[in-house]
PDB file of C-alpha atoms in Angstrom:
ATOM      1  CA  MET A   1      23.781 -30.984  -9.162  1.00  0.00           C
ATOM      2  CA  LEU A   2      22.974 -30.744 -12.863  1.00  0.00           C
ATOM      3  CA  PRO A   3      21.251 -27.586 -14.126  1.00  0.00           C
ATOM      4  CA  PRO A   4      17.640 -28.012 -15.302  1.00  0.00           C
ATOM      5  CA  LYS A   5      17.283 -28.879 -18.983  1.00  0.00           C
ATOM      6  CA  ILE A   6      16.071 -26.381 -21.549  1.00  0.00           C
ATOM      7  CA  THR A   7      12.566 -27.557 -22.404  1.00  0.00           C
ATOM      8  CA  ILE A   8      11.655 -27.323 -26.092  1.00  0.00           C
ATOM      9  CA  ALA A   9       8.441 -27.831 -28.065  1.00  0.00           C
ATOM     10  CA  ILE A  10       8.318 -28.122 -31.860  1.00  0.00           C
ATOM     11  CA  VAL A  11       5.348 -27.071 -33.991  1.00  0.00           C
ATOM     12  CA  ASP A  12       5.682 -28.142 -37.633  1.00  0.00           C
ATOM     13  CA  ASP A  13       3.286 -29.857 -40.006  1.00  0.00           C
ATOM     14  CA  HIS A  14       5.991 -32.091 -41.518  1.00  0.00           C
ATOM     15  CA  PRO A  15       6.620 -35.217 -39.381  1.00  0.00           C
ATOM     16  CA  VAL A  16       9.938 -35.811 -41.159  1.00  0.00           C
ATOM     17  CA  VAL A  17      11.160 -32.334 -40.181  1.00  0.00           C
ATOM     18  CA  ILE A  18      10.067 -32.933 -36.590  1.00  0.00           C
ATOM     19  CA  GLU A  19      11.775 -36.333 -36.484  1.00  0.00           C
ATOM     20  CA  GLY A  20      15.051 -34.905 -37.800  1.00  0.00           C
ATOM     21  CA  LEU A  21      14.957 -31.938 -35.439  1.00  0.00           C
ATOM     22  CA  VAL A  22      14.228 -34.134 -32.411  1.00  0.00           C
ATOM     23  CA  ARG A  23      17.130 -36.401 -33.338  1.00  0.00           C
ATOM     24  CA  LEU A  24      19.523 -33.469 -33.666  1.00  0.00           C
ATOM     25  CA  LEU A  25      18.458 -31.702 -30.468  1.00  0.00           C
ATOM     26  CA  SER A  26      18.422 -34.916 -28.456  1.00  0.00           C
ATOM     27  CA  LYS A  27      22.189 -35.160 -28.979  1.00  0.00           C
ATOM     28  CA  LYS A  28      22.590 -32.027 -26.861  1.00  0.00           C
ATOM     29  CA  PRO A  29      22.380 -32.997 -23.174  1.00  0.00           C
ATOM     30  CA  GLU A  30      21.207 -29.519 -22.157  1.00  0.00           C
ATOM     31  CA  PHE A  31      18.054 -29.781 -24.299  1.00  0.00           C
ATOM     32  CA  GLU A  32      14.861 -31.742 -23.719  1.00  0.00           C
ATOM     33  CA  VAL A  33      12.204 -31.881 -26.450  1.00  0.00           C
ATOM     34  CA  VAL A  34       9.120 -32.347 -24.293  1.00  0.00           C
ATOM     35  CA  LYS A  35       6.492 -32.541 -27.044  1.00  0.00           C
ATOM     36  CA  THR A  36       5.935 -32.046 -30.781  1.00  0.00           C
ATOM     37  CA  PHE A  37       2.871 -30.831 -32.660  1.00  0.00           C
ATOM     38  CA  THR A  38       1.708 -30.848 -36.267  1.00  0.00           C
ATOM     39  CA  CYS A  39      -1.029 -28.229 -35.798  1.00  0.00           C
ATOM     40  CA  GLY A  40      -1.284 -24.971 -33.909  1.00  0.00           C
ATOM     41  CA  SER A  41      -4.534 -25.580 -32.037  1.00  0.00           C
ATOM     42  CA  ASP A  42      -3.058 -28.589 -30.231  1.00  0.00           C
ATOM     43  CA  PHE A  43      -0.099 -26.502 -29.154  1.00  0.00           C
ATOM     44  CA  ILE A  44      -2.336 -23.696 -27.859  1.00  0.00           C
ATOM     45  CA  ARG A  45      -4.125 -26.204 -25.617  1.00  0.00           C
ATOM     46  CA  PHE A  46      -0.756 -27.514 -24.431  1.00  0.00           C
ATOM     47  CA  ILE A  47       0.850 -24.134 -23.671  1.00  0.00           C
ATOM     48  CA  LYS A  48      -2.145 -23.084 -21.583  1.00  0.00           C
ATOM     49  CA  LYS A  49      -1.310 -25.878 -19.139  1.00  0.00           C
ATOM     50  CA  THR A  50       2.409 -26.532 -19.558  1.00  0.00           C
ATOM     51  CA  HIS A  51       5.325 -24.084 -19.714  1.00  0.00           C
ATOM     52  CA  VAL A  52       8.242 -24.661 -22.068  1.00  0.00           C
ATOM     53  CA  LYS A  53      11.272 -22.425 -22.334  1.00  0.00           C
ATOM     54  CA  ILE A  54      11.332 -22.310 -26.125  1.00  0.00           C
ATOM     55  CA  VAL A  55       9.153 -23.287 -29.071  1.00  0.00           C
ATOM     56  CA  LEU A  56      10.433 -23.827 -32.617  1.00  0.00           C
ATOM     57  CA  LEU A  57       7.528 -22.663 -34.756  1.00  0.00           C
ATOM     58  CA  ASP A  58       6.863 -23.115 -38.451  1.00  0.00           C
ATOM     59  CA  ILE A  59       5.031 -20.318 -40.272  1.00  0.00           C
ATOM     60  CA  ILE A  60       2.776 -22.517 -42.410  1.00  0.00           C
ATOM     61  CA  LEU A  61       0.505 -24.815 -40.397  1.00  0.00           C
ATOM     62  CA  PRO A  62      -2.679 -26.643 -41.465  1.00  0.00           C
ATOM     63  CA  ASP A  63      -5.026 -24.838 -39.075  1.00  0.00           C
ATOM     64  CA  ILE A  64      -3.496 -21.461 -38.212  1.00  0.00           C
ATOM     65  CA  ASN A  65      -0.969 -18.999 -39.598  1.00  0.00           C
ATOM     66  CA  GLY A  66       2.268 -19.326 -37.635  1.00  0.00           C
ATOM     67  CA  MET A  67       2.549 -15.546 -37.406  1.00  0.00           C
ATOM     68  CA  ASP A  68      -0.820 -15.319 -35.670  1.00  0.00           C
ATOM     69  CA  LEU A  69       0.065 -18.303 -33.497  1.00  0.00           C
ATOM     70  CA  CYS A  70       3.282 -16.568 -32.425  1.00  0.00           C
ATOM     71  CA  LYS A  71       1.289 -13.586 -31.145  1.00  0.00           C
ATOM     72  CA  GLU A  72      -1.137 -15.920 -29.365  1.00  0.00           C
ATOM     73  CA  ILE A  73       1.705 -17.825 -27.674  1.00  0.00           C
ATOM     74  CA  LYS A  74       3.219 -14.609 -26.328  1.00  0.00           C
ATOM     75  CA  LYS A  75      -0.174 -13.608 -24.905  1.00  0.00           C
ATOM     76  CA  ILE A  76      -0.712 -16.967 -23.192  1.00  0.00           C
ATOM     77  CA  SER A  77       2.876 -17.536 -22.038  1.00  0.00           C
ATOM     78  CA  PRO A  78       4.955 -14.317 -22.313  1.00  0.00           C
ATOM     79  CA  LYS A  79       8.083 -15.994 -20.936  1.00  0.00           C
ATOM     80  CA  THR A  80       8.084 -18.715 -23.602  1.00  0.00           C
ATOM     81  CA  VAL A  81      10.658 -17.837 -26.261  1.00  0.00           C
ATOM     82  CA  VAL A  82       9.396 -18.272 -29.832  1.00  0.00           C
ATOM     83  CA  LEU A  83      11.904 -19.052 -32.569  1.00  0.00           C
ATOM     84  CA  ALA A  84      10.584 -19.175 -36.127  1.00  0.00           C
ATOM     85  CA  PHE A  85      11.726 -22.301 -37.994  1.00  0.00           C
ATOM     86  CA  SER A  86      10.760 -22.025 -41.637  1.00  0.00           C
ATOM     87  CA  ASN A  87      11.641 -22.435 -45.315  1.00  0.00           C
ATOM     88  CA  HIS A  88      10.259 -18.985 -46.130  1.00  0.00           C
ATOM     89  CA  LYS A  89      12.921 -16.414 -46.958  1.00  0.00           C
ATOM     90  CA  GLU A  90      10.735 -13.364 -47.563  1.00  0.00           C
ATOM     91  CA  ARG A  91      11.862 -10.307 -45.630  1.00  0.00           C
ATOM     92  CA  SER A  92       8.214  -9.461 -44.881  1.00  0.00           C
ATOM     93  CA  ALA A  93       7.668 -12.853 -43.205  1.00  0.00           C
ATOM     94  CA  ILE A  94      10.783 -12.458 -41.087  1.00  0.00           C
ATOM     95  CA  MET A  95       9.794  -8.966 -39.962  1.00  0.00           C
ATOM     96  CA  GLN A  96       6.205  -9.963 -39.218  1.00  0.00           C
ATOM     97  CA  MET A  97       7.325 -12.825 -37.007  1.00  0.00           C
ATOM     98  CA  LEU A  98       9.584 -10.438 -35.074  1.00  0.00           C
ATOM     99  CA  ALA A  99       6.789  -7.892 -34.795  1.00  0.00           C
ATOM    100  CA  ASN A 100       4.517 -10.610 -33.374  1.00  0.00           C
ATOM    101  CA  GLY A 101       6.986 -11.461 -30.635  1.00  0.00           C
ATOM    102  CA  ALA A 102       9.419 -14.016 -32.096  1.00  0.00           C
ATOM    103  CA  SER A 103      12.973 -13.849 -30.738  1.00  0.00           C
ATOM    104  CA  GLY A 104      14.564 -14.981 -33.969  1.00  0.00           C
ATOM    105  CA  TYR A 105      14.197 -16.653 -37.342  1.00  0.00           C
ATOM    106  CA  VAL A 106      15.965 -19.834 -38.469  1.00  0.00           C
ATOM    107  CA  LEU A 107      15.773 -21.405 -41.910  1.00  0.00           C
ATOM    108  CA  LYS A 108      15.267 -25.158 -42.075  1.00  0.00           C
ATOM    109  CA  ASP A 109      18.486 -25.627 -44.052  1.00  0.00           C
ATOM    110  CA  ALA A 110      20.541 -24.105 -41.214  1.00  0.00           C
ATOM    111  CA  THR A 111      23.348 -26.189 -39.714  1.00  0.00           C
ATOM    112  CA  VAL A 112      23.015 -27.833 -36.301  1.00  0.00           C
ATOM    113  CA  GLU A 113      25.499 -25.292 -34.943  1.00  0.00           C
ATOM    114  CA  GLU A 114      23.365 -22.413 -36.266  1.00  0.00           C
ATOM    115  CA  ILE A 115      20.172 -23.861 -34.768  1.00  0.00           C
ATOM    116  CA  VAL A 116      21.785 -24.455 -31.369  1.00  0.00           C
ATOM    117  CA  GLY A 117      23.424 -21.023 -31.474  1.00  0.00           C
ATOM    118  CA  CYS A 118      20.112 -19.353 -32.257  1.00  0.00           C
ATOM    119  CA  ILE A 119      18.325 -21.248 -29.474  1.00  0.00           C
ATOM    120  CA  ASN A 120      20.961 -20.231 -26.923  1.00  0.00           C
ATOM    121  CA  GLY A 121      21.035 -16.657 -28.180  1.00  0.00           C
ATOM    122  CA  ALA A 122      17.257 -16.322 -27.999  1.00  0.00           C
ATOM    123  CA  LEU A 123      17.200 -17.774 -24.485  1.00  0.00           C
ATOM    124  CA  SER A 124      19.743 -15.164 -23.389  1.00  0.00           C
ATOM    125  CA  GLY A 125      17.473 -12.379 -24.622  1.00  0.00           C
ATOM    126  CA  GLN A 126      18.989 -11.741 -28.048  1.00  0.00           C
ATOM    127  CA  ILE A 127      17.206 -11.513 -31.395  1.00  0.00           C
ATOM    128  CA  THR A 128      18.883 -14.300 -33.362  1.00  0.00           C
ATOM    129  CA  PHE A 129      19.003 -15.360 -37.009  1.00  0.00           C
ATOM    130  CA  SER A 130      20.550 -18.164 -39.006  1.00  0.00           C
ATOM    131  CA  LYS A 131      23.268 -17.062 -41.426  1.00  0.00           C
ATOM    132  CA  VAL A 132      21.106 -16.702 -44.550  1.00  0.00           C
ATOM    133  CA  VAL A 133      18.434 -14.746 -42.655  1.00  0.00           C
ATOM    134  CA  ASN A 134      21.138 -12.351 -41.439  1.00  0.00           C
ATOM    135  CA  GLU A 135      22.150 -11.826 -45.064  1.00  0.00           C
ATOM    136  CA  ILE A 136      18.535 -11.178 -46.116  1.00  0.00           C
ATOM    137  CA  ILE A 137      18.069  -8.581 -43.393  1.00  0.00           C
ATOM    138  CA  ALA A 138      21.428  -6.943 -44.110  1.00  0.00           C
ATOM    139  CA  ARG A 139      20.592  -6.261 -47.748  1.00  0.00           C
ATOM    140  CA  PRO A 140      20.196  -2.532 -48.304  1.00  0.00           C
ATOM    141  CA  VAL A 141      16.670  -1.258 -48.759  1.00  0.00           C
ATOM    142  CA  LEU A 142      15.990   1.572 -51.187  1.00  0.00           C
ATOM    143  CA  ASN A 143      15.544   4.969 -49.561  1.00  0.00           C
ATOM    144  CA  GLU A 144      16.802   3.627 -46.267  1.00  0.00           C
ATOM    145  CA  GLN A 145      17.929   6.329 -43.872  1.00  0.00           C
ATOM    146  CA  GLN A 146      21.669   5.745 -43.502  1.00  0.00           C
ATOM    147  CA  ASP A 147      22.791   8.234 -40.849  1.00  0.00           C
ATOM    148  CA  LEU A 148      20.549   7.516 -37.909  1.00  0.00           C
ATOM    149  CA  PRO A 149      20.707   9.441 -34.626  1.00  0.00           C
ATOM    150  CA  LYS A 150      22.292   7.744 -31.635  1.00  0.00           C
ATOM    151  CA  LEU A 151      19.946   6.262 -29.054  1.00  0.00           C
ATOM    152  CA  THR A 152      20.082   6.887 -25.344  1.00  0.00           C
ATOM    153  CA  VAL A 153      20.771   3.994 -22.965  1.00  0.00           C
ATOM    154  CA  ARG A 154      17.092   3.955 -21.970  1.00  0.00           C
ATOM    155  CA  GLU A 155      15.919   3.999 -25.611  1.00  0.00           C
ATOM    156  CA  THR A 156      18.240   1.089 -26.419  1.00  0.00           C
ATOM    157  CA  GLU A 157      16.845  -0.822 -23.437  1.00  0.00           C
ATOM    158  CA  ILE A 158      13.270  -0.221 -24.579  1.00  0.00           C
ATOM    159  CA  LEU A 159      14.123  -1.053 -28.192  1.00  0.00           C
ATOM    160  CA  LYS A 160      15.406  -4.476 -27.086  1.00  0.00           C
ATOM    161  CA  LEU A 161      12.249  -5.085 -25.075  1.00  0.00           C
ATOM    162  CA  ILE A 162      10.096  -4.147 -28.081  1.00  0.00           C
ATOM    163  CA  ALA A 163      12.085  -6.598 -30.227  1.00  0.00           C
ATOM    164  CA  ALA A 164      11.545  -9.250 -27.552  1.00  0.00           C
ATOM    165  CA  GLY A 165       7.780  -8.782 -27.893  1.00  0.00           C
ATOM    166  CA  GLU A 166       7.198  -6.932 -24.624  1.00  0.00           C
ATOM    167  CA  ASN A 167       4.211  -4.542 -24.526  1.00  0.00           C
ATOM    168  CA  SER A 168       4.137  -1.098 -22.874  1.00  0.00           C
ATOM    169  CA  PRO A 169       2.541  -2.200 -19.565  1.00  0.00           C
ATOM    170  CA  GLY A 170       5.080  -5.020 -19.298  1.00  0.00           C
ATOM    171  CA  MET A 171       7.976  -2.652 -19.976  1.00  0.00           C
ATOM    172  CA  ALA A 172       6.649  -0.151 -17.450  1.00  0.00           C
ATOM    173  CA  GLU A 173       6.618  -2.883 -14.801  1.00  0.00           C
ATOM    174  CA  LEU A 174      10.066  -4.217 -15.707  1.00  0.00           C
ATOM    175  CA  LEU A 175      11.726  -0.798 -15.783  1.00  0.00           C
ATOM    176  CA  PHE A 176       9.739   0.800 -12.936  1.00  0.00           C
ATOM    177  CA  LEU A 177       8.493   3.566 -15.227  1.00  0.00           C
ATOM    178  CA  SER A 178       5.016   4.870 -15.994  1.00  0.00           C
ATOM    179  CA  LYS A 179       3.225   3.628 -19.111  1.00  0.00           C
ATOM    180  CA  PHE A 180       3.150   7.270 -20.281  1.00  0.00           C
ATOM    181  CA  THR A 181       6.972   7.463 -20.111  1.00  0.00           C
ATOM    182  CA  ILE A 182       7.316   4.189 -22.018  1.00  0.00           C
ATOM    183  CA  GLU A 183       4.962   5.431 -24.749  1.00  0.00           C
ATOM    184  CA  ASN A 184       7.025   8.616 -25.079  1.00  0.00           C
ATOM    185  CA  HIS A 185      10.208   6.583 -25.503  1.00  0.00           C
ATOM    186  CA  ARG A 186       8.485   4.397 -28.105  1.00  0.00           C
ATOM    187  CA  LYS A 187       7.357   7.484 -30.006  1.00  0.00           C
ATOM    188  CA  ASN A 188      10.892   8.902 -29.920  1.00  0.00           C
ATOM    189  CA  LEU A 189      12.313   5.614 -31.222  1.00  0.00           C
ATOM    190  CA  MET A 190       9.865   5.555 -34.132  1.00  0.00           C
ATOM    191  CA  GLN A 191      10.785   9.149 -35.033  1.00  0.00           C
ATOM    192  CA  LYS A 192      14.541   8.725 -34.615  1.00  0.00           C
ATOM    193  CA  LEU A 193      14.685   5.584 -36.751  1.00  0.00           C
ATOM    194  CA  LYS A 194      12.105   6.868 -39.275  1.00  0.00           C
ATOM    195  CA  ALA A 195      10.050   3.708 -38.749  1.00  0.00           C
ATOM    196  CA  LYS A 196       6.460   3.317 -39.940  1.00  0.00           C
ATOM    197  CA  ASN A 197       5.526   0.515 -37.530  1.00  0.00           C
ATOM    198  CA  VAL A 198       7.055  -1.944 -35.064  1.00  0.00           C
ATOM    199  CA  ALA A 199       8.181  -4.400 -37.768  1.00  0.00           C
ATOM    200  CA  ASP A 200       9.885  -1.544 -39.610  1.00  0.00           C
ATOM    201  CA  LEU A 201      11.490  -0.387 -36.354  1.00  0.00           C
ATOM    202  CA  ILE A 202      12.965  -3.848 -35.695  1.00  0.00           C
ATOM    203  CA  ARG A 203      14.165  -4.181 -39.296  1.00  0.00           C
ATOM    204  CA  ILE A 204      15.954  -0.820 -39.271  1.00  0.00           C
ATOM    205  CA  ALA A 205      17.379  -1.397 -35.808  1.00  0.00           C
ATOM    206  CA  THR A 206      18.709  -4.811 -36.873  1.00  0.00           C
ATOM    207  CA  GLN A 207      20.300  -3.382 -40.006  1.00  0.00           C
ATOM    208  CA  GLN A 208      21.968  -0.667 -37.948  1.00  0.00           C
ATOM    209  CA  ASN A 209      23.266  -3.238 -35.403  1.00  0.00           C
ATOM    210  CA  LEU A 210      21.227  -1.642 -32.625  1.00  0.00           C
ATOM    211  CA  LEU A 211      19.894  -5.025 -31.470  1.00  0.00           C
TER     212      LEU A 211
END
């Protein structure tokens, strides 16, 4: 018996990009592109009624900012994996998408192998990036704290859940801990990694190969 296909939705305001992406992904028998959208509002209506395993999401859409849409998707369908698919190479855009719940960031000039690799990595719970995005994130930042304290096993577990877009109540349920304990771990992570906010935490953690 064949395993169920990985259902994919694409949200991008360029029909040519959508057409090319559908053609590429359709060559992979494990994938099924169930629907495509050129605006965010249509996708919101769709995701409220239909679950897909992964959505490839552009940042610039005609009716809604992709970063805001990412957060909305994770609220409506927490188990849907969001993978940013964009031309924008700004570090701030990458970090904001991660902070809003995206499981990775892929540039539109990535190879088919990179795209497929990122999709599979994100589905397995990893935070994934195409090659150029990895290089952008790896660039040293001025005044970055170089020697960071080691994290406990529990802190590493919670850090990965934060990067995956999970909130404190969700983590408490998953790990069978109280919300108070989760918040304490989050506070310790922010202090240990000298992070100002969640986006900063994910950026530093990624640079230090903690994710």
